[in-house]
PDB file of C-alpha atoms in Angstrom:
ATOM      1  CA  MET A   1     -12.511 -36.070  14.440  1.00  0.00           C
ATOM      2  CA  PHE A   2     -12.196 -36.498  18.044  1.00  0.00           C
ATOM      3  CA  LYS A   3     -10.329 -39.538  19.968  1.00  0.00           C
ATOM      4  CA  ALA A   4     -12.414 -42.558  21.530  1.00  0.00           C
ATOM      5  CA  LEU A   5     -12.447 -45.612  23.361  1.00  0.00           C
ATOM      6  CA  VAL A   6     -13.940 -47.926  21.033  1.00  0.00           C
ATOM      7  CA  LEU A   7     -14.838 -51.450  21.857  1.00  0.00           C
ATOM      8  CA  GLU A   8     -15.679 -54.003  19.019  1.00  0.00           C
ATOM      9  CA  LYS A   9     -16.246 -57.915  18.355  1.00  0.00           C
ATOM     10  CA  ASN A  10     -16.208 -58.444  14.967  1.00  0.00           C
ATOM     11  CA  PRO A  11     -15.890 -61.583  15.758  1.00  0.00           C
ATOM     12  CA  ASP A  12     -13.011 -61.413  17.905  1.00  0.00           C
ATOM     13  CA  PHE A  13     -13.194 -58.525  20.976  1.00  0.00           C
ATOM     14  CA  THR A  14     -10.819 -55.778  20.927  1.00  0.00           C
ATOM     15  CA  ALA A  15     -10.539 -52.589  22.912  1.00  0.00           C
ATOM     16  CA  HIS A  16      -8.661 -49.791  21.565  1.00  0.00           C
ATOM     17  CA  VAL A  17      -8.110 -46.017  21.287  1.00  0.00           C
ATOM     18  CA  ARG A  18      -9.027 -44.069  17.792  1.00  0.00           C
ATOM     19  CA  GLU A  19      -9.796 -41.296  15.712  1.00  0.00           C
ATOM     20  CA  VAL A  20     -13.768 -41.140  14.949  1.00  0.00           C
ATOM     21  CA  ASP A  21     -15.921 -38.374  13.679  1.00  0.00           C
ATOM     22  CA  GLU A  22     -19.073 -37.035  13.977  1.00  0.00           C
ATOM     23  CA  ASP A  23     -20.926 -40.001  12.265  1.00  0.00           C
ATOM     24  CA  PHE A  24     -19.448 -42.480  14.618  1.00  0.00           C
ATOM     25  CA  LEU A  25     -22.189 -40.373  17.569  1.00  0.00           C
ATOM     26  CA  PRO A  26     -25.735 -42.098  18.715  1.00  0.00           C
ATOM     27  CA  GLU A  27     -28.490 -40.550  18.384  1.00  0.00           C
ATOM     28  CA  GLY A  28     -29.415 -37.904  21.550  1.00  0.00           C
ATOM     29  CA  ASP A  29     -30.322 -33.919  21.637  1.00  0.00           C
ATOM     30  CA  VAL A  30     -27.658 -32.621  23.260  1.00  0.00           C
ATOM     31  CA  THR A  31     -23.401 -32.758  22.376  1.00  0.00           C
ATOM     32  CA  VAL A  32     -21.404 -32.680  25.364  1.00  0.00           C
ATOM     33  CA  ALA A  33     -17.413 -31.599  24.641  1.00  0.00           C
ATOM     34  CA  ILE A  34     -16.397 -34.197  27.458  1.00  0.00           C
ATOM     35  CA  ARG A  35     -13.315 -32.947  29.704  1.00  0.00           C
ATOM     36  CA  HIS A  36     -12.884 -35.308  32.229  1.00  0.00           C
ATOM     37  CA  SER A  37     -14.468 -38.742  32.341  1.00  0.00           C
ATOM     38  CA  THR A  38     -13.557 -41.904  35.225  1.00  0.00           C
ATOM     39  CA  LEU A  39     -12.907 -45.776  35.324  1.00  0.00           C
ATOM     40  CA  ASN A  40     -15.656 -47.186  37.381  1.00  0.00           C
ATOM     41  CA  TYR A  41     -15.858 -51.385  38.017  1.00  0.00           C
ATOM     42  CA  LYS A  42     -18.358 -51.408  35.003  1.00  0.00           C
ATOM     43  CA  ASP A  43     -16.023 -50.276  32.746  1.00  0.00           C
ATOM     44  CA  GLY A  44     -12.650 -51.958  33.971  1.00  0.00           C
ATOM     45  CA  LEU A  45     -15.450 -55.637  33.162  1.00  0.00           C
ATOM     46  CA  ALA A  46     -16.441 -53.942  29.868  1.00  0.00           C
ATOM     47  CA  ILE A  47     -13.188 -53.098  28.894  1.00  0.00           C
ATOM     48  CA  THR A  48     -11.247 -56.562  29.478  1.00  0.00           C
ATOM     49  CA  ASN A  49     -14.478 -58.150  28.527  1.00  0.00           C
ATOM     50  CA  ARG A  50     -14.185 -59.942  31.497  1.00  0.00           C
ATOM     51  CA  SER A  51     -17.949 -59.721  31.938  1.00  0.00           C
ATOM     52  CA  PRO A  52     -20.789 -59.570  28.570  1.00  0.00           C
ATOM     53  CA  VAL A  53     -21.608 -55.679  30.120  1.00  0.00           C
ATOM     54  CA  VAL A  54     -22.121 -54.468  26.106  1.00  0.00           C
ATOM     55  CA  ARG A  55     -24.934 -55.083  24.326  1.00  0.00           C
ATOM     56  CA  SER A  56     -24.132 -53.076  21.155  1.00  0.00           C
ATOM     57  CA  TRP A  57     -21.630 -52.720  18.887  1.00  0.00           C
ATOM     58  CA  PRO A  58     -19.352 -51.125  17.922  1.00  0.00           C
ATOM     59  CA  MET A  59     -19.282 -49.114  21.544  1.00  0.00           C
ATOM     60  CA  VAL A  60     -17.517 -46.174  23.278  1.00  0.00           C
ATOM     61  CA  ALA A  61     -16.875 -47.098  26.740  1.00  0.00           C
ATOM     62  CA  GLY A  62     -17.157 -44.715  29.548  1.00  0.00           C
ATOM     63  CA  ILE A  63     -20.783 -44.825  31.982  1.00  0.00           C
ATOM     64  CA  ASP A  64     -19.591 -41.380  33.258  1.00  0.00           C
ATOM     65  CA  GLY A  65     -18.598 -37.431  32.074  1.00  0.00           C
ATOM     66  CA  ALA A  66     -18.289 -34.656  32.515  1.00  0.00           C
ATOM     67  CA  GLY A  67     -17.955 -31.429  30.250  1.00  0.00           C
ATOM     68  CA  THR A  68     -19.565 -28.622  28.791  1.00  0.00           C
ATOM     69  CA  VAL A  69     -22.645 -28.224  26.487  1.00  0.00           C
ATOM     70  CA  THR A  70     -21.539 -27.751  22.400  1.00  0.00           C
ATOM     71  CA  GLU A  71     -24.848 -28.418  20.869  1.00  0.00           C
ATOM     72  CA  SER A  72     -28.618 -28.348  22.091  1.00  0.00           C
ATOM     73  CA  ARG A  73     -32.148 -29.159  21.117  1.00  0.00           C
ATOM     74  CA  HIS A  74     -33.406 -30.435  24.572  1.00  0.00           C
ATOM     75  CA  PRO A  75     -35.232 -27.156  26.279  1.00  0.00           C
ATOM     76  CA  ALA A  76     -32.944 -27.636  29.586  1.00  0.00           C
ATOM     77  CA  TRP A  77     -29.770 -27.281  28.172  1.00  0.00           C
ATOM     78  CA  LYS A  78     -28.160 -24.424  26.401  1.00  0.00           C
ATOM     79  CA  VAL A  79     -24.452 -24.447  25.207  1.00  0.00           C
ATOM     80  CA  GLY A  80     -22.240 -23.553  27.984  1.00  0.00           C
ATOM     81  CA  ASP A  81     -23.811 -25.069  30.119  1.00  0.00           C
ATOM     82  CA  ARG A  82     -21.539 -27.647  32.695  1.00  0.00           C
ATOM     83  CA  VAL A  83     -23.403 -31.024  32.992  1.00  0.00           C
ATOM     84  CA  VAL A  84     -22.305 -34.311  34.431  1.00  0.00           C
ATOM     85  CA  LEU A  85     -23.701 -38.073  33.283  1.00  0.00           C
ATOM     86  CA  ASN A  86     -24.144 -41.176  35.666  1.00  0.00           C
ATOM     87  CA  GLY A  87     -25.424 -44.238  34.120  1.00  0.00           C
ATOM     88  CA  PHE A  88     -28.855 -44.738  31.869  1.00  0.00           C
ATOM     89  CA  GLY A  89     -26.762 -47.552  29.798  1.00  0.00           C
ATOM     90  CA  VAL A  90     -24.782 -45.066  28.162  1.00  0.00           C
ATOM     91  CA  GLY A  91     -20.970 -47.286  27.963  1.00  0.00           C
ATOM     92  CA  GLU A  92     -23.432 -50.561  27.768  1.00  0.00           C
ATOM     93  CA  THR A  93     -26.087 -49.941  25.052  1.00  0.00           C
ATOM     94  CA  HIS A  94     -25.171 -46.022  23.959  1.00  0.00           C
ATOM     95  CA  LYS A  95     -22.178 -45.267  22.940  1.00  0.00           C
ATOM     96  CA  GLY A  96     -20.171 -43.910  26.346  1.00  0.00           C
ATOM     97  CA  CYS A  97     -18.170 -40.883  27.941  1.00  0.00           C
ATOM     98  CA  LEU A  98     -14.690 -42.245  27.716  1.00  0.00           C
ATOM     99  CA  ALA A  99     -14.197 -39.716  24.398  1.00  0.00           C
ATOM    100  CA  GLN A 100     -13.368 -36.077  23.760  1.00  0.00           C
ATOM    101  CA  ARG A 101     -17.107 -35.660  22.674  1.00  0.00           C
ATOM    102  CA  ALA A 102     -20.303 -37.814  23.437  1.00  0.00           C
ATOM    103  CA  ARG A 103     -24.169 -37.489  22.399  1.00  0.00           C
ATOM    104  CA  LEU A 104     -26.842 -37.834  25.039  1.00  0.00           C
ATOM    105  CA  LYS A 105     -30.124 -37.151  26.053  1.00  0.00           C
ATOM    106  CA  GLY A 106     -30.613 -34.191  27.703  1.00  0.00           C
ATOM    107  CA  GLU A 107     -33.294 -35.753  30.615  1.00  0.00           C
ATOM    108  CA  TRP A 108     -30.527 -37.835  31.238  1.00  0.00           C
ATOM    109  CA  LEU A 109     -27.925 -34.797  32.574  1.00  0.00           C
ATOM    110  CA  VAL A 110     -27.732 -33.269  35.741  1.00  0.00           C
ATOM    111  CA  ARG A 111     -26.108 -29.635  36.039  1.00  0.00           C
ATOM    112  CA  LEU A 112     -22.748 -29.958  37.678  1.00  0.00           C
ATOM    113  CA  PRO A 113     -22.785 -28.365  40.812  1.00  0.00           C
ATOM    114  CA  GLU A 114     -20.809 -24.756  40.864  1.00  0.00           C
ATOM    115  CA  ALA A 115     -18.349 -26.269  44.121  1.00  0.00           C
ATOM    116  CA  PHE A 116     -17.290 -28.809  41.597  1.00  0.00           C
ATOM    117  CA  ASP A 117     -14.750 -28.732  38.522  1.00  0.00           C
ATOM    118  CA  THR A 118     -15.104 -31.728  35.913  1.00  0.00           C
ATOM    119  CA  ARG A 119     -11.853 -33.357  37.205  1.00  0.00           C
ATOM    120  CA  GLN A 120     -14.015 -33.037  40.808  1.00  0.00           C
ATOM    121  CA  ALA A 121     -16.728 -34.808  39.395  1.00  0.00           C
ATOM    122  CA  MET A 122     -15.070 -37.263  38.044  1.00  0.00           C
ATOM    123  CA  ALA A 123     -13.470 -37.963  41.022  1.00  0.00           C
ATOM    124  CA  ILE A 124     -16.382 -38.602  42.727  1.00  0.00           C
ATOM    125  CA  GLY A 125     -18.038 -40.192  39.501  1.00  0.00           C
ATOM    126  CA  THR A 126     -20.896 -42.970  39.696  1.00  0.00           C
ATOM    127  CA  ALA A 127     -19.153 -44.672  42.406  1.00  0.00           C
ATOM    128  CA  GLY A 128     -19.604 -41.556  44.836  1.00  0.00           C
ATOM    129  CA  TYR A 129     -22.993 -40.648  43.309  1.00  0.00           C
ATOM    130  CA  THR A 130     -23.498 -44.388  44.247  1.00  0.00           C
ATOM    131  CA  ALA A 131     -22.768 -43.878  47.663  1.00  0.00           C
ATOM    132  CA  MET A 132     -24.133 -40.829  48.091  1.00  0.00           C
ATOM    133  CA  LEU A 133     -27.622 -43.150  47.058  1.00  0.00           C
ATOM    134  CA  CYS A 134     -27.069 -45.073  49.686  1.00  0.00           C
ATOM    135  CA  VAL A 135     -26.267 -42.740  52.380  1.00  0.00           C
ATOM    136  CA  LEU A 136     -29.759 -41.054  51.519  1.00  0.00           C
ATOM    137  CA  ALA A 137     -31.166 -44.402  51.518  1.00  0.00           C
ATOM    138  CA  LEU A 138     -30.227 -45.472  55.560  1.00  0.00           C
ATOM    139  CA  GLU A 139     -31.418 -41.764  56.450  1.00  0.00           C
ATOM    140  CA  ARG A 140     -34.690 -41.666  54.873  1.00  0.00           C
ATOM    141  CA  HIS A 141     -34.640 -45.298  56.792  1.00  0.00           C
ATOM    142  CA  GLY A 142     -33.707 -43.056  59.874  1.00  0.00           C
ATOM    143  CA  LEU A 143     -30.221 -43.562  60.194  1.00  0.00           C
ATOM    144  CA  LYS A 144     -28.959 -40.902  62.820  1.00  0.00           C
ATOM    145  CA  PRO A 145     -25.119 -40.565  63.865  1.00  0.00           C
ATOM    146  CA  GLY A 146     -24.959 -41.657  67.481  1.00  0.00           C
ATOM    147  CA  ALA A 147     -27.179 -44.984  66.258  1.00  0.00           C
ATOM    148  CA  GLY A 148     -23.960 -47.013  66.684  1.00  0.00           C
ATOM    149  CA  GLU A 149     -21.385 -48.352  64.214  1.00  0.00           C
ATOM    150  CA  VAL A 150     -21.975 -48.371  60.515  1.00  0.00           C
ATOM    151  CA  LEU A 151     -19.880 -51.189  58.596  1.00  0.00           C
ATOM    152  CA  VAL A 152     -18.851 -49.828  54.450  1.00  0.00           C
ATOM    153  CA  THR A 153     -17.624 -53.155  52.867  1.00  0.00           C
ATOM    154  CA  GLY A 154     -15.222 -52.389  50.004  1.00  0.00           C
ATOM    155  CA  ALA A 155     -13.750 -49.668  51.936  1.00  0.00           C
ATOM    156  CA  THR A 156     -10.904 -48.963  49.699  1.00  0.00           C
ATOM    157  CA  GLY A 157     -13.167 -49.284  46.054  1.00  0.00           C
ATOM    158  CA  GLY A 158     -14.682 -46.179  44.372  1.00  0.00           C
ATOM    159  CA  VAL A 159     -18.176 -46.869  46.679  1.00  0.00           C
ATOM    160  CA  GLY A 160     -16.580 -47.571  49.653  1.00  0.00           C
ATOM    161  CA  SER A 161     -13.855 -45.007  49.855  1.00  0.00           C
ATOM    162  CA  VAL A 162     -16.620 -42.208  49.325  1.00  0.00           C
ATOM    163  CA  ALA A 163     -19.160 -43.952  51.985  1.00  0.00           C
ATOM    164  CA  VAL A 164     -16.142 -43.846  54.525  1.00  0.00           C
ATOM    165  CA  ALA A 165     -16.050 -39.917  53.957  1.00  0.00           C
ATOM    166  CA  LEU A 166     -19.546 -39.435  53.723  1.00  0.00           C
ATOM    167  CA  LEU A 167     -20.545 -41.190  56.800  1.00  0.00           C
ATOM    168  CA  SER A 168     -17.553 -39.711  58.825  1.00  0.00           C
ATOM    169  CA  LYS A 169     -18.053 -36.223  57.452  1.00  0.00           C
ATOM    170  CA  LEU A 170     -21.906 -36.504  58.820  1.00  0.00           C
ATOM    171  CA  GLY A 171     -20.739 -37.783  62.370  1.00  0.00           C
ATOM    172  CA  HIS A 172     -20.963 -41.772  62.685  1.00  0.00           C
ATOM    173  CA  GLN A 173     -19.000 -44.176  63.709  1.00  0.00           C
ATOM    174  CA  VAL A 174     -17.813 -45.709  60.396  1.00  0.00           C
ATOM    175  CA  THR A 175     -16.037 -49.403  60.632  1.00  0.00           C
ATOM    176  CA  ALA A 176     -14.307 -50.507  57.244  1.00  0.00           C
ATOM    177  CA  ALA A 177     -13.795 -53.614  56.071  1.00  0.00           C
ATOM    178  CA  THR A 178     -10.665 -54.270  53.219  1.00  0.00           C
ATOM    179  CA  GLY A 179      -8.331 -56.787  52.239  1.00  0.00           C
ATOM    180  CA  LYS A 180      -5.603 -54.375  51.475  1.00  0.00           C
ATOM    181  CA  ALA A 181      -4.260 -53.860  55.437  1.00  0.00           C
ATOM    182  CA  SER A 182      -1.455 -51.412  53.963  1.00  0.00           C
ATOM    183  CA  GLU A 183      -4.594 -48.967  52.814  1.00  0.00           C
ATOM    184  CA  GLY A 184      -5.335 -48.549  56.925  1.00  0.00           C
ATOM    185  CA  ASP A 185      -3.477 -45.384  56.597  1.00  0.00           C
ATOM    186  CA  TYR A 186      -5.974 -44.030  54.033  1.00  0.00           C
ATOM    187  CA  LEU A 187      -8.874 -45.022  55.378  1.00  0.00           C
ATOM    188  CA  GLN A 188      -8.447 -43.364  58.914  1.00  0.00           C
ATOM    189  CA  ALA A 189      -7.544 -40.404  56.935  1.00  0.00           C
ATOM    190  CA  LEU A 190     -11.326 -40.765  55.306  1.00  0.00           C
ATOM    191  CA  GLY A 191     -12.654 -41.337  58.625  1.00  0.00           C
ATOM    192  CA  ALA A 192     -12.769 -44.415  59.358  1.00  0.00           C
ATOM    193  CA  SER A 193     -12.406 -45.077  63.196  1.00  0.00           C
ATOM    194  CA  ARG A 194     -12.106 -48.979  62.942  1.00  0.00           C
ATOM    195  CA  ILE A 195     -10.612 -51.400  60.631  1.00  0.00           C
ATOM    196  CA  ILE A 196     -11.464 -54.946  60.014  1.00  0.00           C
ATOM    197  CA  ASP A 197     -10.403 -57.736  57.558  1.00  0.00           C
ATOM    198  CA  ARG A 198     -12.461 -58.571  55.043  1.00  0.00           C
ATOM    199  CA  ALA A 199     -11.825 -62.077  55.417  1.00  0.00           C
ATOM    200  CA  GLU A 200     -14.388 -61.851  58.512  1.00  0.00           C
ATOM    201  CA  LEU A 201     -17.449 -61.389  56.785  1.00  0.00           C
ATOM    202  CA  SER A 202     -16.357 -62.804  52.821  1.00  0.00           C
ATOM    203  CA  SER A 203     -16.803 -66.818  54.083  1.00  0.00           C
ATOM    204  CA  PRO A 204     -19.992 -68.851  54.499  1.00  0.00           C
ATOM    205  CA  GLY A 205     -21.398 -67.634  58.455  1.00  0.00           C
ATOM    206  CA  LYS A 206     -24.762 -68.379  60.740  1.00  0.00           C
ATOM    207  CA  PRO A 207     -27.775 -67.105  59.335  1.00  0.00           C
ATOM    208  CA  LEU A 208     -28.282 -64.665  62.269  1.00  0.00           C
ATOM    209  CA  GLN A 209     -24.668 -63.675  64.143  1.00  0.00           C
ATOM    210  CA  LYS A 210     -24.193 -60.845  66.878  1.00  0.00           C
ATOM    211  CA  GLU A 211     -25.591 -57.614  66.480  1.00  0.00           C
ATOM    212  CA  ARG A 212     -22.685 -55.335  65.740  1.00  0.00           C
ATOM    213  CA  TRP A 213     -23.757 -52.779  62.626  1.00  0.00           C
ATOM    214  CA  ALA A 214     -26.749 -49.970  62.838  1.00  0.00           C
ATOM    215  CA  ALA A 215     -26.494 -50.219  59.105  1.00  0.00           C
ATOM    216  CA  VAL A 216     -24.264 -50.960  56.628  1.00  0.00           C
ATOM    217  CA  VAL A 217     -23.573 -49.779  52.654  1.00  0.00           C
ATOM    218  CA  ASP A 218     -22.590 -53.017  51.066  1.00  0.00           C
ATOM    219  CA  SER A 219     -20.713 -52.847  47.709  1.00  0.00           C
ATOM    220  CA  VAL A 220     -19.686 -56.671  47.750  1.00  0.00           C
ATOM    221  CA  GLY A 221     -22.237 -58.625  47.484  1.00  0.00           C
ATOM    222  CA  SER A 222     -22.463 -62.719  48.287  1.00  0.00           C
ATOM    223  CA  HIS A 223     -21.455 -64.013  51.350  1.00  0.00           C
ATOM    224  CA  THR A 224     -20.198 -60.567  52.812  1.00  0.00           C
ATOM    225  CA  LEU A 225     -23.385 -58.939  52.178  1.00  0.00           C
ATOM    226  CA  ALA A 226     -25.354 -62.207  53.913  1.00  0.00           C
ATOM    227  CA  ASN A 227     -23.388 -61.677  56.709  1.00  0.00           C
ATOM    228  CA  ALA A 228     -23.541 -58.136  57.120  1.00  0.00           C
ATOM    229  CA  CYS A 229     -27.553 -58.877  57.097  1.00  0.00           C
ATOM    230  CA  ALA A 230     -26.676 -61.597  59.610  1.00  0.00           C
ATOM    231  CA  GLN A 231     -24.789 -59.046  62.263  1.00  0.00           C
ATOM    232  CA  THR A 232     -27.102 -56.227  61.764  1.00  0.00           C
ATOM    233  CA  ARG A 233     -28.569 -54.850  64.782  1.00  0.00           C
ATOM    234  CA  TYR A 234     -32.454 -54.992  65.419  1.00  0.00           C
ATOM    235  CA  GLY A 235     -34.065 -52.279  63.471  1.00  0.00           C
ATOM    236  CA  GLY A 236     -31.141 -51.184  60.834  1.00  0.00           C
ATOM    237  CA  ALA A 237     -30.549 -50.839  57.634  1.00  0.00           C
ATOM    238  CA  VAL A 238     -28.413 -52.458  54.893  1.00  0.00           C
ATOM    239  CA  ALA A 239     -27.873 -50.488  51.386  1.00  0.00           C
ATOM    240  CA  ALA A 240     -26.680 -53.124  48.825  1.00  0.00           C
ATOM    241  CA  CYS A 241     -25.492 -51.951  45.444  1.00  0.00           C
ATOM    242  CA  GLY A 242     -22.369 -53.957  44.243  1.00  0.00           C
ATOM    243  CA  LEU A 243     -21.295 -57.035  43.468  1.00  0.00           C
ATOM    244  CA  ALA A 244     -17.398 -57.346  43.473  1.00  0.00           C
ATOM    245  CA  GLN A 245     -17.554 -60.740  45.728  1.00  0.00           C
ATOM    246  CA  GLY A 246     -20.455 -61.920  43.704  1.00  0.00           C
ATOM    247  CA  ALA A 247     -24.019 -61.952  42.409  1.00  0.00           C
ATOM    248  CA  ASP A 248     -25.527 -64.508  44.861  1.00  0.00           C
ATOM    249  CA  LEU A 249     -26.720 -63.845  48.126  1.00  0.00           C
ATOM    250  CA  PRO A 250     -26.374 -67.308  50.195  1.00  0.00           C
ATOM    251  CA  ALA A 251     -28.803 -65.695  53.046  1.00  0.00           C
ATOM    252  CA  THR A 252     -31.640 -66.938  55.114  1.00  0.00           C
ATOM    253  CA  VAL A 253     -34.655 -64.861  56.166  1.00  0.00           C
ATOM    254  CA  MET A 254     -33.645 -64.763  60.168  1.00  0.00           C
ATOM    255  CA  PRO A 255     -32.377 -61.310  59.937  1.00  0.00           C
ATOM    256  CA  PHE A 256     -35.377 -59.692  58.169  1.00  0.00           C
ATOM    257  CA  ILE A 257     -38.071 -61.933  60.384  1.00  0.00           C
ATOM    258  CA  LEU A 258     -36.495 -61.713  63.471  1.00  0.00           C
ATOM    259  CA  ARG A 259     -34.882 -58.386  63.566  1.00  0.00           C
ATOM    260  CA  GLY A 260     -36.429 -56.518  61.445  1.00  0.00           C
ATOM    261  CA  VAL A 261     -33.817 -55.537  58.946  1.00  0.00           C
ATOM    262  CA  SER A 262     -34.268 -53.671  56.039  1.00  0.00           C
ATOM    263  CA  LEU A 263     -32.376 -54.662  52.991  1.00  0.00           C
ATOM    264  CA  LEU A 264     -32.134 -51.254  50.496  1.00  0.00           C
ATOM    265  CA  GLY A 265     -31.896 -52.019  46.791  1.00  0.00           C
ATOM    266  CA  ILE A 266     -29.836 -49.276  45.740  1.00  0.00           C
ATOM    267  CA  ASP A 267     -29.809 -48.550  41.499  1.00  0.00           C
ATOM    268  CA  SER A 268     -27.409 -45.697  40.344  1.00  0.00           C
ATOM    269  CA  VAL A 269     -28.033 -46.676  36.609  1.00  0.00           C
ATOM    270  CA  MET A 270     -32.223 -45.374  36.120  1.00  0.00           C
ATOM    271  CA  ALA A 271     -32.402 -43.402  39.232  1.00  0.00           C
ATOM    272  CA  PRO A 272     -34.998 -40.473  38.595  1.00  0.00           C
ATOM    273  CA  LEU A 273     -33.741 -37.184  37.837  1.00  0.00           C
ATOM    274  CA  ALA A 274     -34.876 -35.726  41.298  1.00  0.00           C
ATOM    275  CA  LEU A 275     -32.892 -38.395  43.554  1.00  0.00           C
ATOM    276  CA  ARG A 276     -29.545 -37.542  40.908  1.00  0.00           C
ATOM    277  CA  GLN A 277     -30.190 -33.995  41.449  1.00  0.00           C
ATOM    278  CA  GLN A 278     -30.695 -34.416  45.627  1.00  0.00           C
ATOM    279  CA  ALA A 279     -27.117 -36.948  45.238  1.00  0.00           C
ATOM    280  CA  TRP A 280     -25.429 -34.053  43.636  1.00  0.00           C
ATOM    281  CA  GLU A 281     -26.339 -31.282  45.902  1.00  0.00           C
ATOM    282  CA  ARG A 282     -25.721 -33.203  48.891  1.00  0.00           C
ATOM    283  CA  LEU A 283     -22.427 -34.058  47.428  1.00  0.00           C
ATOM    284  CA  ALA A 284     -21.292 -30.825  46.940  1.00  0.00           C
ATOM    285  CA  ARG A 285     -22.835 -30.162  50.470  1.00  0.00           C
ATOM    286  CA  ASP A 286     -20.519 -32.987  52.290  1.00  0.00           C
ATOM    287  CA  LEU A 287     -17.381 -33.882  50.245  1.00  0.00           C
ATOM    288  CA  ARG A 288     -14.789 -31.503  51.260  1.00  0.00           C
ATOM    289  CA  PRO A 289     -12.260 -30.748  48.594  1.00  0.00           C
ATOM    290  CA  GLU A 290      -9.349 -32.369  49.891  1.00  0.00           C
ATOM    291  CA  THR A 291     -11.175 -35.867  50.796  1.00  0.00           C
ATOM    292  CA  ILE A 292     -12.406 -36.067  46.562  1.00  0.00           C
ATOM    293  CA  GLN A 293      -8.741 -35.354  45.820  1.00  0.00           C
ATOM    294  CA  ALA A 294      -7.658 -38.027  48.001  1.00  0.00           C
ATOM    295  CA  ILE A 295     -10.011 -40.294  46.665  1.00  0.00           C
ATOM    296  CA  GLY A 296      -9.317 -39.268  43.166  1.00  0.00           C
ATOM    297  CA  ALA A 297      -5.691 -38.696  43.343  1.00  0.00           C
ATOM    298  CA  LEU A 298      -4.949 -40.927  40.174  1.00  0.00           C
ATOM    299  CA  GLU A 299      -5.596 -39.738  36.716  1.00  0.00           C
ATOM    300  CA  VAL A 300      -4.595 -41.557  33.713  1.00  0.00           C
ATOM    301  CA  PRO A 301      -4.948 -40.080  29.731  1.00  0.00           C
ATOM    302  CA  LEU A 302      -7.515 -41.771  27.547  1.00  0.00           C
ATOM    303  CA  SER A 303      -4.492 -43.623  25.967  1.00  0.00           C
ATOM    304  CA  GLY A 304      -3.694 -45.123  29.523  1.00  0.00           C
ATOM    305  CA  VAL A 305      -7.398 -46.436  30.285  1.00  0.00           C
ATOM    306  CA  ILE A 306      -7.167 -49.774  29.194  1.00  0.00           C
ATOM    307  CA  ASP A 307      -3.936 -50.275  31.192  1.00  0.00           C
ATOM    308  CA  ALA A 308      -5.278 -48.848  33.722  1.00  0.00           C
ATOM    309  CA  ALA A 309      -8.524 -51.296  33.903  1.00  0.00           C
ATOM    310  CA  ARG A 310      -6.939 -54.350  33.362  1.00  0.00           C
ATOM    311  CA  ARG A 311      -4.666 -52.974  36.924  1.00  0.00           C
ATOM    312  CA  LEU A 312      -8.315 -51.945  38.647  1.00  0.00           C
ATOM    313  CA  MET A 313      -9.610 -55.481  37.370  1.00  0.00           C
ATOM    314  CA  ASP A 314      -6.722 -57.019  39.051  1.00  0.00           C
ATOM    315  CA  GLY A 315      -7.438 -55.159  42.475  1.00  0.00           C
ATOM    316  CA  GLN A 316      -4.028 -53.339  42.063  1.00  0.00           C
ATOM    317  CA  VAL A 317      -5.835 -49.779  42.700  1.00  0.00           C
ATOM    318  CA  ARG A 318      -7.328 -48.053  45.424  1.00  0.00           C
ATOM    319  CA  GLY A 319      -9.873 -45.022  45.560  1.00  0.00           C
ATOM    320  CA  ARG A 320     -11.167 -43.491  41.755  1.00  0.00           C
ATOM    321  CA  ILE A 321      -9.363 -42.940  38.299  1.00  0.00           C
ATOM    322  CA  VAL A 322      -9.839 -39.654  36.426  1.00  0.00           C
ATOM    323  CA  VAL A 323      -9.531 -39.696  33.220  1.00  0.00           C
ATOM    324  CA  SER A 324      -8.454 -36.414  31.326  1.00  0.00           C
ATOM    325  CA  THR A 325      -9.804 -36.526  27.415  1.00  0.00           C
ATOM    326  CA  GLU A 326      -6.944 -34.726  26.513  1.00  0.00           C
ATOM    327  CA  GLY A 327      -4.479 -37.123  26.140  1.00  0.00           C
TER     328      GLY A 327
END
């Protein structure tokens, strides 16, 4: 028997930590002893039932996990290997990693870089891995240090925090947009050179605005993304990876056809293995241990995840929430 955060709907929704057995696990060719997981925005939506994230019931929550292989029928993995899992519908259609044990598909797993322990990996989690995917996409587009200001929206969130740290470490001038004025010191410690109020971007704006940003990392969507595109400089790029404000995009084609702005869609869930490996290798190179600790300073036991999910959805959390499966 082992502990798992189980979501059920029969017919009313419930979320609780309880003991389950091996028969409760789904099909898969690799079993992992999960040492640490984390709480992402998508996990928060599922655990609080604020959005129809879960599509198979009952479900074990948790789209991220890091731990050690205990059983394997997959040729790439053997007992004792350290692995990290992000996405692939885990926690949505396949029982996830907010549990002491998970059964997964070997092709979903990435070898955990030697630079990280499982706690550090989950302080990064899908949010940090997504931020790295955004940075890689902007670099493929041609972004280089010295090109101009790079805007990061939702800057105190998981994606935003890691994006600020990564871009600053790589030599970019970072402007952080946040609705939490009290978090200025935190963002400056991560490397933000300037902080603006998210209200500057969150209301309807003109189709074309003053050119400000060489590039943008946006995890917010809606009017924020539309305004970011409208303010991006000629030939710049916007990496879009989230919808914290909304899934709509109330924009025009003007920035794209008059300024050559590129809108780069970032998908972390089904990204191919080679790109995942590249992202984790770069995270191991470009994130300092002290930065990871600052971003993932909050740790909760498995028993505290439901309360933490409510606080996350109410906007009361900065950075990342690491979950220890021991409690």
